[in-house]
Amino acid sequence: MLIFIVRRLGFMVITLILASLLIFAATQILPGDVATMVLGRFATEQALDNFREEMGLNRSLIVQYGDWLLNFVQGDWGESLSTRADVRDLVMERLRNSAMLASVAFVMYVPLGIVLGVVAAIRRNSWVDHVISVGSLAFIGLPEFVTGLLLIAVFALRLDWFPSSSAIAPDAAFFERDTLERLVLPALTISLVSLAYIARMTRSSTAEVLSMDYVRTAYLKGLSRSRVIGRHVLRNALLPTVTVVAIGIGWLIGGLIVTESLFSFPGIGRLLLFGIQRRDLPLIQATTMVIVVIFTMANLLADILYGYLNPRIRFR
Amino acid sequence: MAASAETAPGREGRTVLEIEGLSVAYRTEEGDIFPVRDVSLTIAKGESFGLVGESGSGKSTLAMGAIRYLPANGRVTSGRVLLRGEDLLSLSDKEMRNVWGSRIAVVYQSPGNALNPSIRTGNQIAEVARIHLGMSKQEAHQRMLEMLEKVKMPDPESVARRYPHQLSGGMLQRCVVAQAMMTNPELLILDEPTTALDVTTQAVVLDLVAELKQEFDSAILYITHDLGVVARVCDRVGVMYAGEFMEQGGIHDLFKRPLHPYTLNLLGCVPHFSLGPRRKTLNTIPGFIPRLDELPEGCIFAPRCSLAEPECRVAQPPLVRAAEDHLTACRRWPVVPTPAEHMATITADLMQARGAAENRLLEARDVKKYYPVPTQGPFRQDKRKVKSVDGMTVWIDEGRTLGLVGESGSGKTTLARTIIGLVEPTEGTISLRGEILGPTTRSRERDVLRRIQMVFQNPDASLNPRQTVGQSIGRPLTLFGTPRHEVPRRVLELLEAVHLSPSYYHRLPSELSGGEKQRVAIARAFAAEPDLILCDEPIASLDVSVQGSLMNLLTTLQAEKGTSYLFISHDLSAVQHLSDWVCVAYLGYAMEWGDAGDVLNPPYHPYTEALLSAIPIPDPDVIQKNIRLEGSVPSAVDIPSGCRFHTRCPRFIGDICIQEEPPWREGEGDHWIYCHHTFEALVEMQKETLRLADHDHGTPGVEVQV
Amino acid sequence: MSASVDAAAATPVPTRRSRGQTLRLYGRRLLRQPIATVGTVIFIIFLLMAVFGPWIAPYGFEEQSIPDRLQSPTLQHPFGTDNFGRDVFSRIIVGARGIFLLGGTGTILAVLMGTTVGLVSGYFGGLLDEILMRLLDVLLSIPSLLLALVLLGTVGPSLINLILVVAVLYIPMIARVVRSMVLDLKTKEFVEAARIRGERDSYVLFREILPNALPPLLVEASMRFSYSIFLVASLGFLGLGVQPPSPDWGLQINEARNYLEGAPWMLAFPALAISMLVVATNLMSDGLRRVLQPGREDS
């Protein structure tokens, strides 16, 4: 098991290094000169040179990359080009907000998605299954900005139950009525796609387990249906769901970016968009890297959890 | 059906299961089909009833319908199922659940899938006692350990703590049997419980079933396609065909004097293990099992029956009592020939158009194939090797067949793949007519590739699903230089050679049966006009009646074309039927080899002896030697020292077997044995063997070992 | 032997079953799934819109008419007008072309490249496979919308760039599907039979393996196409997709945000169009899976 974890960690580090290279390369193919872009077209040649010197832009790309990576690992994420603020503070603050939003969404869609998937599989080909299956196919197809706007139109503008904007203060406390209220609609928006995704995947893994010989054995042992499902089916059917949830975090992150922009929520997705609009290199690089690290770690955790829960891997 | 067997002597009041006029329907898109129609049987306490039939005969459906465990689209349409007089079909679902697992227990074919992979084996077995016997956790655990002892499980404590994937197939099947016997059920249903196991493991499990019968007094319904297995463990037999019983009777009556042409034919399809005059054709049954949506009028077997007369096709014949406890559905049963008469009319001597010259065609010398042990990532390098083939030498003469026999893990398939160049040997050489061949297909000349062809085990994967039969057979022709305009004609010739009509030309594999696919695969192999065809278990996955016709086809084609075969099989009867030379392999090494007549006659290598004793012979009167191999085949990573068979050898001598590699001992004629025992010692040990030449069964020279 | 030759020569080779019959079989299977059929029909309607859009649309998509701005749906403007007085109905019809062009071209590129990578990686294996798979892992380690944003943010959202980004994002998934099919098929006996005959790698790959990998590939491609619509629309909404004044649906929704209360039709109809197309494509690909790979559950 330890070897398994160490091996996975090793792969993760390699993947992260390559991903950082990709991100760095992607941000370096910016058309035009960074210095000109930041200081404006009318800056003097001297000012531009000074800027390049200051930012280390006149060194070779490989050196710049090495420097950047080393600094990133050490926690020095640089200074924002557009706001001159410390990138790390900025990212951390927004990350906290996004985490709040994501966790509200997470506790909504993960359990519900699993329950819907299991129910659909057990009642296979009944009307319940058809509703859940077709419904999940439909919701997977609805982009967040569409569902978000619909939710705003109905619950904020028409019914006035929740505010239409979620522009909380960047350092707002989580357990406050106002904060929570403003989290409901964006969290709901993010949840729908992931809910559908998890329900679909859980349905198929449960259906697969239900067709296994050992389920037949369990029934013919005279176990009641609830005991067969509870003791023999769920255990095996939910194992792949661990991985599915981790992969779903990719969707969640995509959803965060769109939803935060839609609801003006001060999270990391909106920070990234802000950075892209301002061509704020250090900001883009840091936000992207942070998200990639989190996503990769989630996948690693899921792998380890899967290995731990699965006796076939645990005892090899 | 009017007649049933409930009045057989000594059975009154002992009846456990009584099925009367049971019919089962499946709902399909094209309407209802009836895989089981108006079927009756009874089983008494302590009796085992063998339910025999080919695939599609409805034998499993009958059992599952009787205990009300059918898929969602299946239902029982008529009949009664009485378990000790209580009608199961009238019980509520909840009452039925209390019957399942306590009064009726079921054991399935694949032990690997029958247990939940994420629950410890012991807990799964104990679960039955907790639910049905109301035992506490400790009591149930205790009972579970007792049951594991009863099924002769070594070290029950540790087995109970393990997960299913940590146990071997034989051990798993014992666990499943232990689970089934926990409540001492009145009825035990065994559905092909040994089909997925090796022959030596099968023998051990069959012994276990026989012992359980003595100890528990349960009624047993034993479902199988294998007549040999039935002969070994059953008291009575019912032969099913396309959803109906053709014949029912006591095991001895039915095997000795079958009263239905279908039973007679089935018995004739199996190559009987015999050392008498060889090279007889096997029986075949023309035609196919009818589709359930187009059943013929009258007797359902009539279209394939050689005894059928016009009246057979008019009305469906009832099961009639031909003798005490012997029912047959044939209206012409009085004229059904005896097996001996039957065999005399249907079998013919095979053509022997073999070249007299004993030219050596192929030789594989000291072949080794080691694979790296799959490792866990870059941080731990496992230097050990899986020694799949560990230094084997075999040769094949022109126009002859070498039979390569062994259980799973013996390396027989790997050796074949090395010969043909699909895997590169770690050491050793392959030579064809004295010329050493390249190690892989890439390094061999086109003409060399043409000379060796292969027929694979799995018919479903042998043919490209997207290519028609004509394309599949035509491709080697085009590749090896047949002019393009001649290809279709040659394909038709080849189709004819494998007894398929020209209408198959444009069919896709999905439109063919398993046996037809194998015929196409054989035609494709012969299209290259090879010198040698490697047949890797080509008949193992087919029904017995199809097996027989394929073996006939292989022998006929060999006689016509003079092609050599390497025939790989785990089935000694089939190997004996087809081979001139035999090699018995164990754990990547040959144990015994030589002329088929010598290898399969005493003295044997102790492993060959054990294999022979494990074959289920389809004759209940044969009493075989009771030599059983304990444990399972050791891992090919850590091959035992000295003689690699010593860990399981029933003729184990002592330290010499552990410490020293045995010598190759040469016997009279062409016969070699790899053993520390001398030929004389082996003869002495194995002399209890006797031969019944004129056995009344009709198969000439059945060897009987007491 | 000679007798059989004559007999065989006399037997004409039977005529081959037409492809049409196979297609009709698939068609029948599809019709048994009413929901998938509805999805396919809607998909085809949108496809026709994409092809013939500019000729069907009652107005030009750039035709502004300030006096008619923000009109609610009427007979003249069935879906109303937007803040520039442009006809929403026409803009949706014409916008379909961009969606199909972008998503379709991107998906086709991804299928071509992903299939190549998957075939090579799965068939030849070894170090090459290891390297290719690691690289794909890297692409997969970055959530797709994030990667798209970073790439487009730097290279700029031109049409070509959008197509390339869609392709790059979906290569890994397609390569994986193809690779796993190849790994499975490679060990199948009919492929080994071809190797035993000494067939070239190209024959084995393109005649024996690829045709059998097509059904799952087709299903995967149709799934990817529906995701690409989703993605392109999301990018348009975020301002990093197609640029104004293009009638892109995502862009239209973005523009509609400010008129949610006054002119809800500006939001409703493009949103409906996107949802219908994506859902229809999903339903179609789900049906496709059942038609082409019967017996298999969701992948």
CSV table of N, CA and C in Angstrom, one decimal, chain B residues 74-134:
chain,number,residue,atom,x,y,z
B,74,GLY,N,-38.7,-13.5,-17.6
B,74,GLY,CA,-39.1,-14.9,-17.6
B,74,GLY,C,-40.2,-15.1,-16.6
B,75,ARG,N,-41.0,-16.2,-16.9
B,75,ARG,CA,-42.1,-16.5,-15.9
B,75,ARG,C,-42.5,-18.0,-16.1
B,76,VAL,N,-43.0,-18.6,-15.0
B,76,VAL,CA,-43.5,-20.0,-15.1
B,76,VAL,C,-44.9,-19.9,-15.6
B,77,THR,N,-45.2,-20.6,-16.7
B,77,THR,CA,-46.6,-20.4,-17.2
B,77,THR,C,-47.5,-21.6,-16.8
B,78,SER,N,-46.9,-22.7,-16.4
B,78,SER,CA,-47.8,-23.8,-15.9
B,78,SER,C,-47.0,-24.8,-15.2
B,79,GLY,N,-47.7,-25.6,-14.4
B,79,GLY,CA,-47.0,-26.7,-13.7
B,79,GLY,C,-47.0,-26.5,-12.2
B,80,ARG,N,-46.4,-27.5,-11.5
B,80,ARG,CA,-46.3,-27.5,-10.1
B,80,ARG,C,-44.9,-27.8,-9.7
B,81,VAL,N,-44.4,-27.2,-8.6
B,81,VAL,CA,-43.1,-27.6,-8.1
B,81,VAL,C,-43.3,-27.8,-6.6
B,82,LEU,N,-43.2,-29.1,-6.2
B,82,LEU,CA,-43.4,-29.5,-4.8
B,82,LEU,C,-42.1,-29.8,-4.1
B,83,LEU,N,-41.9,-29.0,-3.1
B,83,LEU,CA,-40.7,-29.3,-2.2
B,83,LEU,C,-41.3,-30.0,-1.0
B,84,ARG,N,-41.1,-31.2,-0.8
B,84,ARG,CA,-41.7,-32.0,0.3
B,84,ARG,C,-43.2,-31.7,0.3
B,85,GLY,N,-43.8,-31.8,-0.8
B,85,GLY,CA,-45.3,-31.6,-0.9
B,85,GLY,C,-45.7,-30.2,-0.8
B,86,GLU,N,-44.9,-29.2,-0.6
B,86,GLU,CA,-45.3,-27.8,-0.5
B,86,GLU,C,-45.1,-27.2,-1.9
B,87,ASP,N,-46.2,-26.6,-2.4
B,87,ASP,CA,-46.0,-26.0,-3.8
B,87,ASP,C,-45.3,-24.6,-3.7
B,88,LEU,N,-44.1,-24.6,-4.3
B,88,LEU,CA,-43.3,-23.4,-4.2
B,88,LEU,C,-43.9,-22.3,-5.0
B,89,LEU,N,-44.6,-22.7,-6.1
B,89,LEU,CA,-45.2,-21.6,-7.0
B,89,LEU,C,-46.3,-20.8,-6.3
B,90,SER,N,-46.8,-21.4,-5.2
B,90,SER,CA,-47.9,-20.6,-4.5
B,90,SER,C,-47.4,-19.8,-3.3
B,91,LEU,N,-46.1,-19.9,-3.0
B,91,LEU,CA,-45.6,-19.2,-1.9
B,91,LEU,C,-45.5,-17.7,-2.2
B,92,SER,N,-45.6,-16.9,-1.2
B,92,SER,CA,-45.3,-15.4,-1.4
B,92,SER,C,-43.8,-15.2,-1.5
B,93,ASP,N,-43.4,-14.0,-2.0
B,93,ASP,CA,-42.0,-13.7,-2.2
B,93,ASP,C,-41.2,-13.9,-0.9
B,94,LYS,N,-41.9,-13.4,0.2
B,94,LYS,CA,-41.2,-13.5,1.4
B,94,LYS,C,-41.0,-14.9,1.9
B,95,GLU,N,-42.0,-15.7,1.7
B,95,GLU,CA,-41.9,-17.2,2.1
B,95,GLU,C,-40.8,-17.8,1.2
B,96,MET,N,-40.8,-17.4,0.0
B,96,MET,CA,-39.8,-18.0,-0.9
B,96,MET,C,-38.4,-17.7,-0.5
B,97,ARG,N,-38.2,-16.5,0.0
B,97,ARG,CA,-36.9,-16.1,0.5
B,97,ARG,C,-36.4,-16.9,1.6
B,98,ASN,N,-37.4,-17.4,2.4
B,98,ASN,CA,-37.0,-18.2,3.6
B,98,ASN,C,-36.7,-19.6,3.1
B,99,VAL,N,-37.1,-20.0,1.9
B,99,VAL,CA,-36.8,-21.3,1.3
B,99,VAL,C,-35.4,-21.2,0.7
B,100,TRP,N,-35.1,-20.1,0.0
B,100,TRP,CA,-33.8,-20.0,-0.6
B,100,TRP,C,-32.7,-19.9,0.5
B,101,GLY,N,-31.7,-20.6,0.3
B,101,GLY,CA,-30.6,-20.5,1.3
B,101,GLY,C,-30.8,-21.4,2.5
B,102,SER,N,-32.0,-21.8,2.8
B,102,SER,CA,-32.2,-22.7,4.0
B,102,SER,C,-32.6,-24.1,3.5
B,103,ARG,N,-33.7,-24.1,2.7
B,103,ARG,CA,-34.1,-25.5,2.2
B,103,ARG,C,-33.6,-25.8,0.8
B,104,ILE,N,-33.3,-24.7,0.1
B,104,ILE,CA,-32.7,-25.0,-1.3
B,104,ILE,C,-31.4,-24.2,-1.3
B,105,ALA,N,-30.3,-24.8,-1.8
B,105,ALA,CA,-29.1,-24.0,-1.9
B,105,ALA,C,-28.6,-24.3,-3.3
B,106,VAL,N,-27.9,-23.3,-3.9
B,106,VAL,CA,-27.5,-23.3,-5.3
B,106,VAL,C,-26.0,-23.0,-5.4
B,107,VAL,N,-25.3,-23.8,-6.2
B,107,VAL,CA,-23.9,-23.6,-6.5
B,107,VAL,C,-23.7,-23.4,-8.0
B,108,TYR,N,-23.0,-22.4,-8.4
B,108,TYR,CA,-22.8,-22.1,-9.8
B,108,TYR,C,-21.5,-22.5,-10.4
B,109,GLN,N,-21.5,-22.2,-11.7
B,109,GLN,CA,-20.3,-22.6,-12.5
B,109,GLN,C,-19.0,-21.9,-12.1
B,110,SER,N,-19.0,-20.6,-12.1
B,110,SER,CA,-17.7,-19.9,-11.9
B,110,SER,C,-17.6,-19.5,-10.5
B,111,PRO,N,-16.7,-20.2,-9.7
B,111,PRO,CA,-16.6,-19.9,-8.3
B,111,PRO,C,-16.0,-18.5,-8.1
B,112,GLY,N,-15.2,-18.1,-9.1
B,112,GLY,CA,-14.5,-16.8,-8.9
B,112,GLY,C,-15.5,-15.6,-8.8
B,113,ASN,N,-16.7,-15.8,-9.4
B,113,ASN,CA,-17.7,-14.7,-9.4
B,113,ASN,C,-18.8,-14.9,-8.4
B,114,ALA,N,-18.8,-16.1,-7.8
B,114,ALA,CA,-20.0,-16.4,-6.9
B,114,ALA,C,-19.9,-15.7,-5.6
B,115,LEU,N,-18.7,-15.3,-5.2
B,115,LEU,CA,-18.5,-14.7,-3.9
B,115,LEU,C,-18.2,-13.2,-4.1
B,116,ASN,N,-18.7,-12.4,-3.1
B,116,ASN,CA,-18.5,-11.0,-3.1
B,116,ASN,C,-17.1,-10.6,-2.9
B,117,PRO,N,-16.5,-9.9,-3.9
B,117,PRO,CA,-15.0,-9.6,-3.8
B,117,PRO,C,-14.6,-8.7,-2.6
B,118,SER,N,-15.6,-8.0,-2.0
B,118,SER,CA,-15.2,-7.0,-1.0
B,118,SER,C,-15.6,-7.5,0.4
B,119,ILE,N,-16.0,-8.7,0.6
B,119,ILE,CA,-16.4,-9.2,1.9
B,119,ILE,C,-15.5,-10.5,2.2
B,120,ARG,N,-15.0,-10.6,3.4
B,120,ARG,CA,-14.2,-11.7,3.8
B,120,ARG,C,-15.0,-13.0,3.6
B,121,THR,N,-14.3,-14.0,3.1
B,121,THR,CA,-15.0,-15.3,2.7
B,121,THR,C,-15.9,-15.8,3.9
B,122,GLY,N,-15.2,-15.9,5.0
B,122,GLY,CA,-15.9,-16.5,6.2
B,122,GLY,C,-17.2,-15.8,6.5
B,123,ASN,N,-17.1,-14.4,6.5
B,123,ASN,CA,-18.4,-13.7,6.8
B,123,ASN,C,-19.5,-14.0,5.9
B,124,GLN,N,-19.1,-14.2,4.6
B,124,GLN,CA,-20.2,-14.4,3.6
B,124,GLN,C,-20.8,-15.8,3.9
B,125,ILE,N,-20.0,-16.8,4.3
B,125,ILE,CA,-20.5,-18.1,4.6
B,125,ILE,C,-21.4,-18.1,5.8
B,126,ALA,N,-20.9,-17.4,6.8
B,126,ALA,CA,-21.6,-17.3,8.1
B,126,ALA,C,-22.9,-16.6,8.0
B,127,GLU,N,-23.0,-15.7,7.1
B,127,GLU,CA,-24.2,-14.9,6.9
B,127,GLU,C,-25.5,-15.8,6.8
B,128,VAL,N,-25.3,-16.9,6.1
B,128,VAL,CA,-26.4,-17.8,5.9
B,128,VAL,C,-27.0,-18.3,7.2
B,129,ALA,N,-26.1,-18.7,8.1
B,129,ALA,CA,-26.5,-19.2,9.4
B,129,ALA,C,-27.1,-18.1,10.3
B,130,ARG,N,-26.7,-16.9,10.1
B,130,ARG,CA,-27.3,-15.8,10.9
B,130,ARG,C,-28.7,-15.6,10.5
B,131,ILE,N,-28.9,-15.7,9.2
B,131,ILE,CA,-30.2,-15.3,8.7
B,131,ILE,C,-31.2,-16.5,8.9
B,132,HIS,N,-30.8,-17.7,8.5
B,132,HIS,CA,-31.8,-18.8,8.5
B,132,HIS,C,-31.8,-19.5,9.8
B,133,LEU,N,-30.7,-19.6,10.5
B,133,LEU,CA,-30.7,-20.4,11.8
B,133,LEU,C,-30.8,-19.5,13.0
B,134,GLY,N,-30.9,-18.2,12.8
B,134,GLY,CA,-31.0,-17.3,13.9
B,134,GLY,C,-29.8,-17.4,14.8
